Structure formats: structure tokens, C-alpha cells
Amino acid sequence: MGDSDDTCSDSDSDTGGGAGAESESGAGDAGADGRASGQEIQLEPLDLVWAKCRGYPWYPALIINPKMPRTGYFHNHVPIPVPPQEVLDLAHSCPLTHQYLVLFFDSKRTWQWLPRSKLEPLGERPELDKAKLVESRKPTDRKAVKRAYEQAILHRCRVTGDQDTLTGESEEELPAAST
């Protein structure tokens, strides 16, 4: 992912159907999660999402509560990074639309403020995840997205204590999270 200086600039591009668009959800009956088609899934802090910034493919990220304690926070014993003050200050320069603060699972740990239209739940619909993993035309981007997706799933497994669905390892067998 790139620098976060283009924060809030995504609202004028890629204004397609968004979450729950009928073209992706199928027949219109309730899905496996019990929601009717076309109904947007609520997003909350600490949810894993696919996030879209202009010029980059959809990329795995974690929604962060900007009001979290400045001393840090643990989610089921997993440390959650604290956003830098300059990132928090950018919230005031965003449009009036509600923006979510996300932390990308990239090597730079990039922060971004994005509207709901640029976010899709990660790990809720396998067909969506598979499509996002191969969406980019550039092999280097596909590889980076796959690596970030694996990090997102690993994060979820550490938080829930579930087995890593990618490798079959349990939480106890995984290396400690780096801080």
C-alpha cells in the first residue's frame, strides 16, 4: 500500500454497487449469515475488511476505533496498534460522510480513513475473498494481497483462538505476534 497522504480522496471514484449489490449476492433470498440480499453488513471496530484505495487493489485491513485508549488495547490478548496522532488529526479534514479508520495488513502498516463504500467484509463470503485475491492484473500486487490476506486470517485466528484455516495450525503452534 502507498502513503496515507491521499486520505479521503477516494470518495469520488469507484462508486459502484458497494456491499450487498445484487450482482454479487445472487438470488435475493437470505444468505448463509441470515441477512437478506442487498442488505449492507454493519461494520464495527476490529472487523476484518477488504479496503479500496485509489490506485491500489482491494486490500485486507482491520477497522480501528479512533477513540481507543492512547496507551494501547488488547483484543483477546492480541495487541491492537494505536493510530499515530497525525492519522487521527486527518479525520477532521475528511468530508461529512462517515469514515472508518483502517490499518492495512501491508508491510508498512499503512493507516487510511475510508467511507463504507470502499469497505467489504473479509472472511464472510468465500467467493468474494477468492475474487479479491486474484483481482489485480499485476503478479506482484496479487502476491502482496495474498500475503496480507494470510496475515489477516492469522490475526483473526489469534483473536479467536481458532485453528489457522490456511495451515491447520492452532494458536499455540503459531509464532508470537510481532509488535
Coordinates of C-alpha atoms in Angstrom, one line a residue:
M1 CA 0.0 0.0 0.0
G2 CA 1.1 3.5 -0.5
D3 CA 1.4 6.6 1.7
S4 CA -1.6 7.8 3.5
D5 CA -1.4 11.4 2.2
D6 CA -4.3 10.7 -0.2
T7 CA -6.7 10.1 2.7
C8 CA -10.4 10.8 2.0
S9 CA -9.7 11.3 -1.7
D10 CA -11.3 8.0 -2.7
S11 CA -14.9 9.2 -2.2
D12 CA -15.2 10.4 -5.8
S13 CA -14.0 7.3 -7.5
D14 CA -15.2 3.7 -7.9
T15 CA -18.8 4.4 -6.7
G16 CA -20.2 1.0 -7.8
G17 CA -22.7 -1.1 -6.1
G18 CA -21.0 -1.4 -2.7
A19 CA -21.7 -4.1 -0.2
G20 CA -24.6 -6.4 -0.9
A21 CA -25.0 -5.4 -4.5
E22 CA -27.4 -7.9 -6.1
S23 CA -25.0 -8.8 -8.9
E24 CA -22.7 -10.4 -6.2
S25 CA -25.3 -11.7 -3.8
G26 CA -27.3 -13.9 -6.1
A27 CA -31.0 -14.8 -5.9
G28 CA -32.4 -12.5 -3.3
D29 CA -33.0 -14.9 -0.5
A30 CA -31.3 -14.8 2.9
G31 CA -27.7 -15.8 2.7
A32 CA -25.7 -18.1 5.0
D33 CA -25.3 -15.4 7.5
G34 CA -29.1 -14.8 7.6
R35 CA -29.1 -11.4 6.0
A36 CA -31.3 -10.7 3.0
S37 CA -29.6 -9.9 -0.2
G38 CA -29.0 -6.2 -0.8
Q39 CA -28.7 -5.5 3.0
E40 CA -25.4 -3.9 3.8
I41 CA -23.4 -5.7 6.6
Q42 CA -22.7 -3.5 9.6
L43 CA -19.0 -2.9 10.2
E44 CA -17.5 -2.4 13.6
P45 CA -14.1 -1.6 15.0
L46 CA -11.9 -4.7 15.0
D47 CA -13.7 -6.2 11.9
L48 CA -11.5 -7.5 9.1
V49 CA -12.3 -5.9 5.8
W50 CA -11.3 -5.6 2.2
A51 CA -10.4 -1.9 1.7
K52 CA -10.1 0.0 -1.5
C53 CA -7.8 3.0 -2.1
R54 CA -7.5 4.7 -5.5
G55 CA -4.6 3.2 -7.5
Y56 CA -4.4 0.0 -5.4
P57 CA -6.2 -3.3 -5.5
W58 CA -8.7 -4.2 -2.7
Y59 CA -6.5 -5.0 0.3
P60 CA -7.0 -6.7 3.7
A61 CA -7.3 -4.3 6.6
L62 CA -8.5 -4.1 10.2
I63 CA -11.1 -1.4 11.3
I64 CA -9.6 0.5 14.2
N65 CA -11.6 2.5 16.8
P66 CA -10.1 6.0 16.6
K67 CA -11.3 6.6 20.2
M68 CA -9.3 3.7 21.6
P69 CA -7.0 4.4 24.6
R70 CA -3.8 6.1 23.6
T71 CA -2.0 3.6 25.9
G72 CA -3.0 0.7 23.7
Y73 CA -5.6 -2.0 23.7
F74 CA -5.7 -5.8 23.6
H75 CA -8.4 -7.8 21.8
N76 CA -8.5 -11.2 23.4
H77 CA -4.8 -10.9 24.4
V78 CA -3.8 -9.7 20.9
P79 CA -2.3 -6.2 20.9
I80 CA -4.1 -3.7 18.6
P81 CA -1.8 -0.9 17.2
V82 CA -2.5 2.6 18.3
P83 CA -3.0 5.1 15.4
P84 CA -0.5 7.9 15.3
Q85 CA -1.8 11.3 16.3
E86 CA -1.3 12.7 12.7
V87 CA -3.6 10.0 11.4
L88 CA -6.2 10.8 13.9
D89 CA -5.9 14.5 13.0
L90 CA -6.8 13.7 9.4
A91 CA -10.3 12.7 10.4
H92 CA -11.1 16.4 10.8
S93 CA -10.2 17.1 7.1
C94 CA -12.5 14.3 5.8
P95 CA -15.9 15.0 4.1
L96 CA -19.0 14.9 6.2
T97 CA -19.6 11.3 5.3
H98 CA -18.8 8.7 7.9
Q99 CA -15.3 7.5 7.6
Y100 CA -13.7 4.3 9.0
L101 CA -10.1 4.2 10.2
V102 CA -8.4 1.1 8.9
L103 CA -5.0 -0.4 9.3
F104 CA -3.8 -2.3 6.3
F105 CA -2.0 -5.7 6.6
D106 CA 0.8 -4.3 4.4
S107 CA 4.5 -4.3 5.2
K108 CA 4.4 -0.6 6.0
R109 CA 1.3 -0.9 8.3
T110 CA -0.5 1.9 6.4
W111 CA -3.4 3.8 8.0
Q112 CA -6.3 5.2 6.0
W113 CA -9.7 6.9 6.5
L114 CA -12.3 5.4 4.1
P115 CA -16.0 5.6 3.5
R116 CA -18.2 2.5 3.9
S117 CA -18.5 2.3 0.1
K118 CA -14.7 1.4 0.0
L119 CA -15.0 -1.5 2.5
E120 CA -16.3 -5.0 2.2
P121 CA -16.3 -7.6 5.0
L122 CA -13.4 -10.0 4.8
G123 CA -13.9 -13.7 5.6
E124 CA -17.7 -13.6 5.4
R125 CA -18.2 -14.7 1.8
P126 CA -15.5 -17.1 0.4
E127 CA -16.5 -16.3 -3.2
L128 CA -15.8 -12.6 -2.5
D129 CA -12.5 -13.3 -0.8
K130 CA -11.4 -15.5 -3.8
A131 CA -12.3 -12.8 -6.3
K132 CA -10.4 -10.1 -4.4
L133 CA -7.3 -12.3 -4.1
V134 CA -6.9 -12.6 -7.9
E135 CA -8.4 -9.2 -8.9
S136 CA -5.2 -7.4 -9.7
R137 CA -3.5 -7.8 -13.1
K138 CA 0.0 -7.4 -11.6
P139 CA 1.5 -10.6 -10.2
T140 CA 3.4 -8.5 -7.6
D141 CA 0.1 -7.0 -6.4
R142 CA -1.6 -10.4 -6.3
K143 CA 1.3 -11.8 -4.2
A144 CA 1.1 -8.8 -1.8
V145 CA -2.7 -9.1 -1.4
K146 CA -2.3 -12.9 -0.8
R147 CA 0.3 -12.3 1.9
A148 CA -1.8 -9.6 3.5
Y149 CA -4.9 -11.9 3.4
E150 CA -2.8 -14.6 5.2
Q151 CA -1.8 -12.0 7.8
A152 CA -5.5 -11.0 8.3
I153 CA -6.6 -14.6 8.7
L154 CA -3.7 -15.2 11.1
H155 CA -4.8 -12.2 13.1
R156 CA -8.3 -13.5 13.3
C157 CA -7.1 -16.9 14.4
R158 CA -5.0 -15.4 17.2
V159 CA -8.0 -13.3 18.4
T160 CA -10.5 -16.2 18.3
G161 CA -8.1 -19.0 19.3
D162 CA -9.3 -21.0 16.3
Q163 CA -7.0 -23.1 14.1
D164 CA -5.3 -21.2 11.3
T165 CA -7.5 -22.3 8.3
L166 CA -4.6 -21.7 5.9
T167 CA -2.1 -24.0 7.6
G168 CA -4.2 -26.1 10.1
E169 CA -2.0 -24.9 13.0
S170 CA -3.6 -24.0 16.3
E171 CA -2.9 -20.7 18.1
E172 CA -0.4 -22.4 20.4
E173 CA 1.7 -23.5 17.5
L174 CA 1.9 -20.1 15.8
P175 CA 4.8 -17.7 16.4
A176 CA 4.2 -14.8 18.7
A177 CA 2.8 -11.7 17.1
S178 CA 5.4 -9.0 16.4
T179 CA 4.8 -5.6 17.8

